[in-house]
Amino acid sequence: MKTVFNLFITIAAAASLASCGNTHESSDSSKRLTVLEWNIWHAGHLKTYGPEACESTIGILRKSGADVILMVETYGSSAQVADSLGFYHRLISDNLSIYSRYPIVKTYTFPDSISTFNFGGVEIDMDGTPVRLFDTWIHYLPDARLAPVDFSEEEIIAWENSGTRDEETRAILTVLRPLIAQSDSIPLIMGGDFNSHSHLDWTDSTKNMYKHGGAVVNWPVSRMMYQAGFSDSFREINPDPAKNIGTTWLTEADSLETPDRSDRIDFIYYTGKTIKAVESQCYDGKLWQPFSFRGATFPYPSDHGFVLTTFEIKP
């Protein structure tokens, strides 16, 4: 494992941070912060694809120009990725890591309420402007791809709540309540793999698309996030799900004979008066197929697409 991840450091020497080409100041002196959320699938699935998976993962991260990376399924790669990027980092758990171009001044975990395997965060100092960012993984069962779309909405939601995603989300929002209350002065961003659909995607306009089977569903996890005051950065910038669903889940990754609904289960949410999403896109590639991204091509190393959102933050 250590030998494989040494490739991150080798790649770091080949490209400077300046190559990211990120602009941190907007025309009205507001600051810009680009955040990437990605489930890299068991540390880039090294055991299956070996060193080239590392090269692809780090290459995509570099090309993204992200200032902060919320990574899921890090599994042993945290320090190596951070060293390769030259970023500060926090290992929240085996599952979750956060990397930041800016200094990390505080770490948040709430082990008495929600496992660090599921949730944790940091506060960064963005050249004098504090921002809080949280990384999230909600349980994968029941499998979002198997949603019983031929049932009534009430039955679909009961199926969804047969697992623990609703309980985990309530626990997260409970521990975040004091920080949400402060978000007008310190912006709060929360991203991750929620393993659940969004009520903003399963609408009347999409009920006969993406193999939704005619279902319009007020999915509880995304609804709870909205009720807590969070905005979905991707759907805010891309408001019509019929035109851009924002796929982040690739069903070809395993042998399950499940329908490809072009699912979006990875999100970057945010809240606060001084922060606004100005750009957001979801990028997905077919597992281990050529993935062209910002002038370069990489074999795609993960079963998840990633979310890339740029925020404008007033000092």
PDB file of C-alpha atoms in Angstrom, residues 79 103 212:
ATOM      1  CA  ALA A  79      -1.551  11.730   4.071  1.00  0.00           C
ATOM      2  CA  PRO A 103      -4.867  26.369   6.792  1.00  0.00           C
ATOM      3  CA  HIS A 212     -38.148   6.952 -12.532  1.00  0.00           C
TER       4      HIS A 212
END
